[in-house]
Tab-separated table of C-alpha atoms in Angstrom:
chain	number	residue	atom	x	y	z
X	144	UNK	CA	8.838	25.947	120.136
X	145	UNK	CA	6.946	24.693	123.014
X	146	UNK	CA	3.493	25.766	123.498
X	147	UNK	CA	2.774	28.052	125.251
X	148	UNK	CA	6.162	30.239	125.236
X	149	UNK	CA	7.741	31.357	128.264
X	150	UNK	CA	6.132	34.827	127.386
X	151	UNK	CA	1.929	34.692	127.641
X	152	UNK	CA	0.449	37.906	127.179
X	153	UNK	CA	-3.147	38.310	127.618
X	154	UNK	CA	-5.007	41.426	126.035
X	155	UNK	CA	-8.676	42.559	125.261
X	156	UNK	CA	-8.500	43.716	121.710
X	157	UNK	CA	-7.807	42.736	118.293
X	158	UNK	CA	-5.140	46.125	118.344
X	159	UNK	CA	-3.271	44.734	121.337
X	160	UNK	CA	-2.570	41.434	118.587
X	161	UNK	CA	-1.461	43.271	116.219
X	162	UNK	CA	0.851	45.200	118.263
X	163	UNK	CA	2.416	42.166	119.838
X	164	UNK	CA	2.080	39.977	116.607
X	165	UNK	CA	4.370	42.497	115.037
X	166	UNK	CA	6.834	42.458	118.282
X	167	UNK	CA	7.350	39.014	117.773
X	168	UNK	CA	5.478	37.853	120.318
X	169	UNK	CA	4.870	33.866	120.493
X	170	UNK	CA	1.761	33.315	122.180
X	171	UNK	CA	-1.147	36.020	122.611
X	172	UNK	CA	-4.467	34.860	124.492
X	173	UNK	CA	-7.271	37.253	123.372
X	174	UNK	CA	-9.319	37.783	126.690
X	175	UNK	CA	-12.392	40.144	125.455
X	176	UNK	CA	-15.320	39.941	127.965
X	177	UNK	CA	-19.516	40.291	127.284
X	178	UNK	CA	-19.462	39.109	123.642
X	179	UNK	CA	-22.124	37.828	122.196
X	180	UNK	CA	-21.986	35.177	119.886
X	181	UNK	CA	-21.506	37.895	116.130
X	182	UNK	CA	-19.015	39.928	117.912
X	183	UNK	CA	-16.948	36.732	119.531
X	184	UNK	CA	-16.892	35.249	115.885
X	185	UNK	CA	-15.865	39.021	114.473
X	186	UNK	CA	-13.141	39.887	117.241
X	187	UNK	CA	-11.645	36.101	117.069
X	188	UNK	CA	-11.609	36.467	112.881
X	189	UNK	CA	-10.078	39.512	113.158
X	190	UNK	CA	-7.762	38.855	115.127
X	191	UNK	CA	-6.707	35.498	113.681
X	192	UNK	CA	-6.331	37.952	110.464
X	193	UNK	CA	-3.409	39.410	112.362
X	194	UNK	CA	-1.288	36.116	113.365
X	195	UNK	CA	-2.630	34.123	110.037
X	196	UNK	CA	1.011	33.931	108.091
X	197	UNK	CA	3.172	34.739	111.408
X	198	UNK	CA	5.014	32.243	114.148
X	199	UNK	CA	1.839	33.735	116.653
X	200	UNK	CA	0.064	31.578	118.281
X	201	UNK	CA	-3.526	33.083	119.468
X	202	UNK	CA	-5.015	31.970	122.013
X	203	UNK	CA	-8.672	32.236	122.099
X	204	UNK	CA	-10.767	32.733	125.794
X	205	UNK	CA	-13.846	31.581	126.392
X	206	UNK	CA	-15.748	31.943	123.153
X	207	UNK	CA	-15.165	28.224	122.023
X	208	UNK	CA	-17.915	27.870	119.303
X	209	UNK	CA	-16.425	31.452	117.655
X	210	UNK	CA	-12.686	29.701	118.202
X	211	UNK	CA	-14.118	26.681	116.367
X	212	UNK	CA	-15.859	28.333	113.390
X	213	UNK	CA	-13.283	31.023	112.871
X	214	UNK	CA	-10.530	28.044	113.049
X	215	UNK	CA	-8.751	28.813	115.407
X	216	UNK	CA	-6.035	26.446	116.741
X	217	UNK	CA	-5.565	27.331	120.665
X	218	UNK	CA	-8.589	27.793	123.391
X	219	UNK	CA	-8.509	28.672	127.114
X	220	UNK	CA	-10.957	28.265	129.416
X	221	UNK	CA	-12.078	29.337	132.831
X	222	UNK	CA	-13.936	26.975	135.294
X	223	UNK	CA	-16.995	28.755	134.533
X	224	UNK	CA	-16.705	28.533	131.027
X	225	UNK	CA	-15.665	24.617	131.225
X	226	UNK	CA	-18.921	23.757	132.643
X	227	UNK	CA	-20.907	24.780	129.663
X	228	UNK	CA	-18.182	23.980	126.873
X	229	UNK	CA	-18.389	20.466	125.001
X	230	UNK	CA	-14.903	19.378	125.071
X	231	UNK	CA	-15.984	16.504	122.296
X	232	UNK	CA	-16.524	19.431	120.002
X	233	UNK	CA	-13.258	21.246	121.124
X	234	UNK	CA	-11.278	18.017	120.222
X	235	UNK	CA	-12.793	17.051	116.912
X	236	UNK	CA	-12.039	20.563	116.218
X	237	UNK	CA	-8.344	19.724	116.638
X	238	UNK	CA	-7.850	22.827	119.300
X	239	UNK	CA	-5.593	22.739	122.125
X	240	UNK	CA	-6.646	23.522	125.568
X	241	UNK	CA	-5.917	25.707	128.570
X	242	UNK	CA	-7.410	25.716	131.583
X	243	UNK	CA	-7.092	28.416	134.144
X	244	UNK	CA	-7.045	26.722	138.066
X	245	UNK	CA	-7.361	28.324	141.757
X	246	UNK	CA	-7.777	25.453	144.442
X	247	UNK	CA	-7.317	21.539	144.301
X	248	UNK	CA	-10.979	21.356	143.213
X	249	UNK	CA	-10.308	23.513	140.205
X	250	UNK	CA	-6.426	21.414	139.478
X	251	UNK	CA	-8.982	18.000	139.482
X	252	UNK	CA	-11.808	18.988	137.717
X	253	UNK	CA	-8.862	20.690	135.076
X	254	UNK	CA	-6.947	17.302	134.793
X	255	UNK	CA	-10.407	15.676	133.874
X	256	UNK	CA	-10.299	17.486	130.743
X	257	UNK	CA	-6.622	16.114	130.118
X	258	UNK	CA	-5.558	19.695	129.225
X	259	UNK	CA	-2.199	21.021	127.207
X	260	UNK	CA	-1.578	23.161	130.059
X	261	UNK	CA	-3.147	24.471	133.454
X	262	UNK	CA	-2.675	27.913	134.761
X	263	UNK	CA	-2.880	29.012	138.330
X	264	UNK	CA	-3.684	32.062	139.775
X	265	UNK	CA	-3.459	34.647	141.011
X	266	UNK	CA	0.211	33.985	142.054
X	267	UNK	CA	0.148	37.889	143.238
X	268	UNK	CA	-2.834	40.518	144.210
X	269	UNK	CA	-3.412	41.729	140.821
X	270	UNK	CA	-5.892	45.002	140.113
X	271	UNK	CA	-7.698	44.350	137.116
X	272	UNK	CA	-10.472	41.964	138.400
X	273	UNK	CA	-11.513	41.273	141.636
X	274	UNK	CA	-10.660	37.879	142.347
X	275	UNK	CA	-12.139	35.751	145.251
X	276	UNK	CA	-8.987	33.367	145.293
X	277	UNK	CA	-6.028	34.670	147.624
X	278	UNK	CA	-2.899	35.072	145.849
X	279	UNK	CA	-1.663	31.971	145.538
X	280	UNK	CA	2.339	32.621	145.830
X	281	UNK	CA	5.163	31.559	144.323
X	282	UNK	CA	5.682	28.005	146.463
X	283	UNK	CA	2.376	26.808	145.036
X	284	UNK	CA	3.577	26.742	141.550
X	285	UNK	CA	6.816	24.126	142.722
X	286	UNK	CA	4.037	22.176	144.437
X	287	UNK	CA	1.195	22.091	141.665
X	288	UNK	CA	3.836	21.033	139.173
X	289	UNK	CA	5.073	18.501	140.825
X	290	UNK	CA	1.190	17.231	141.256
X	291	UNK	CA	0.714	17.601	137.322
X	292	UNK	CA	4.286	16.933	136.109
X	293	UNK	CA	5.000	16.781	132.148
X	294	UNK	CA	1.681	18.935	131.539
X	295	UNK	CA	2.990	22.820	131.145
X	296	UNK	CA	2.272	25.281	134.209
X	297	UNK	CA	1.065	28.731	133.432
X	298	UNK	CA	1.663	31.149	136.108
X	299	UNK	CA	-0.644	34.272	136.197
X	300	UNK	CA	-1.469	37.189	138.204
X	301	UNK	CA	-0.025	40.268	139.393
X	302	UNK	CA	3.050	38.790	137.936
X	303	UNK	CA	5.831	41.456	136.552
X	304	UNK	CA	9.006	41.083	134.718
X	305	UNK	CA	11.452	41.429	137.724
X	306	UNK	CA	9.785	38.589	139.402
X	307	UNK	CA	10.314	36.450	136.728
X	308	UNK	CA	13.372	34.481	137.147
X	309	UNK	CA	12.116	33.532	140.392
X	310	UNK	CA	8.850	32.414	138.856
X	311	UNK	CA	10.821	29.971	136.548
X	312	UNK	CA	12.970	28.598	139.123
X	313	UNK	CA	9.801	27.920	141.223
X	314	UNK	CA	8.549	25.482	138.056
X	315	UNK	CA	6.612	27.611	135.503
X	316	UNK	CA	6.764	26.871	132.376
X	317	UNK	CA	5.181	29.996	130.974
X	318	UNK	CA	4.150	33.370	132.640
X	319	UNK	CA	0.822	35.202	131.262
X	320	UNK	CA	1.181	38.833	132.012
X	321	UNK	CA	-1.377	41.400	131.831
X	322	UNK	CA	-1.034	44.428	133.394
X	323	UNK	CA	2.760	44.526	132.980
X	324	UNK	CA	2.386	45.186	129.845
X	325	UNK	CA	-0.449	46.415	128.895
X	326	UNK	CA	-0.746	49.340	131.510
X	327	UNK	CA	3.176	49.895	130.781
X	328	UNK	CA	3.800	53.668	129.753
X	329	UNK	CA	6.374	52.022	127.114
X	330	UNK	CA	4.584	48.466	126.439
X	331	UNK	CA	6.976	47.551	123.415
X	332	UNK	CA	9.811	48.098	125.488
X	333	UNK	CA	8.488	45.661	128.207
X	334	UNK	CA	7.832	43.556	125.406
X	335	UNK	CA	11.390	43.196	123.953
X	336	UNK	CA	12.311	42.809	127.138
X	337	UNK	CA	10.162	39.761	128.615
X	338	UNK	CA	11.338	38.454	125.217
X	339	UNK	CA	14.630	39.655	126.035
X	340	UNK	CA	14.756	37.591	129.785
X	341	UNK	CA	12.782	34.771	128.079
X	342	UNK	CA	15.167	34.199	125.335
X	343	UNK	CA	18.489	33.959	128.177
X	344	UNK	CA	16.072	31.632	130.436
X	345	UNK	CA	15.256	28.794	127.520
């Protein structure tokens, strides 16, 4: 399967992986905010508890050290969070790496790292955090992959199911969806069916 699936969901709780662990879901980034470093270990264990045994892949944001002790296999990480991360220990630790991008400043300091994949955002206005990037829109995604070519593109923000195909054909590799989902009033069925419009697009 490639890495990361078509399908990205990104959630804030060890429930939300279980939920979409038992859907079937692929890949699942665990996004929890203001953790300190007990609770990132506990929250990342947990949840690796969950996917341990299954074809899930989690995804771990942020809280590198907890991703490394807890052995994890899969990080992502924010500009802010790439500045104080040691990518020496990352590697050694045999974890792959995300890295979310904005602007050409962010795609170059993000190819420094030699990620696994880059994701750029927000490629709509999306609600749940105020962002200080302008949507980015889908055109940027044809032109940032052709800048990064064989290394996946993530596309992220605001992004919902209908838009999808369109998303794809603009050179995404994956889509991470957050709201679509998760503030869904029938989230499973969303599920099924991103996994549904994934499985007809591979």
């Amino acid at each position: 399967m490639p890495y990361p699936d078509k399908f990205y969901p990104v959630v804030d709780s060890v429930a939300w992986v279980e939920r979409l662990t038992r859907l079937g879901v692929g890949t699942i980034q665990l996004r929890a905010k203001e953790l300190d470093d007990g609770q990132a270990l506990q929250i990342v264990s947990d949840a690796l508890d969950f996917t341990r045994g299954t074809p899930t892949k989690l995804v771990v944001n942020d809280y590198w050290r907890a991703a490394i002790v807890a052995g994890a296999q899969h990080l992502h990480l924010g500009q802010e969070d790439l500045v104080g991360a040691d990518l020496g220990e990352i590697r050694k630790a045999g974890l792959t790496l995300g890295i979310s991008t904005h602007d050409d400043e962010e795609l170059a300091t993000a190819l420094r790292a030699n990620p696994d994949y880059i994701a750029l955002g927000p490629i709509f206005p999306t609600t749940l955090k105020s962002m200080r990037f302008a949507p980015q829109g889908i055109p940027k995604l044809t032109e940032w992959k052709k800048r990064i070519g064989n290394i996946p593109l993530v596309a992220i923000g605001g992004i919902k199911l209908e838009q999808a195909a369109d998303i794809f054909a603009a050179g995404a590799d994956s889509i991470a969806v957050v709201s679509d989902v998760t503030q869904n009033a029938d989230p499973d069925a969303r599920v099924r069916a991103w996994l549904g419009q994934n499985a007809e697009a591979a």
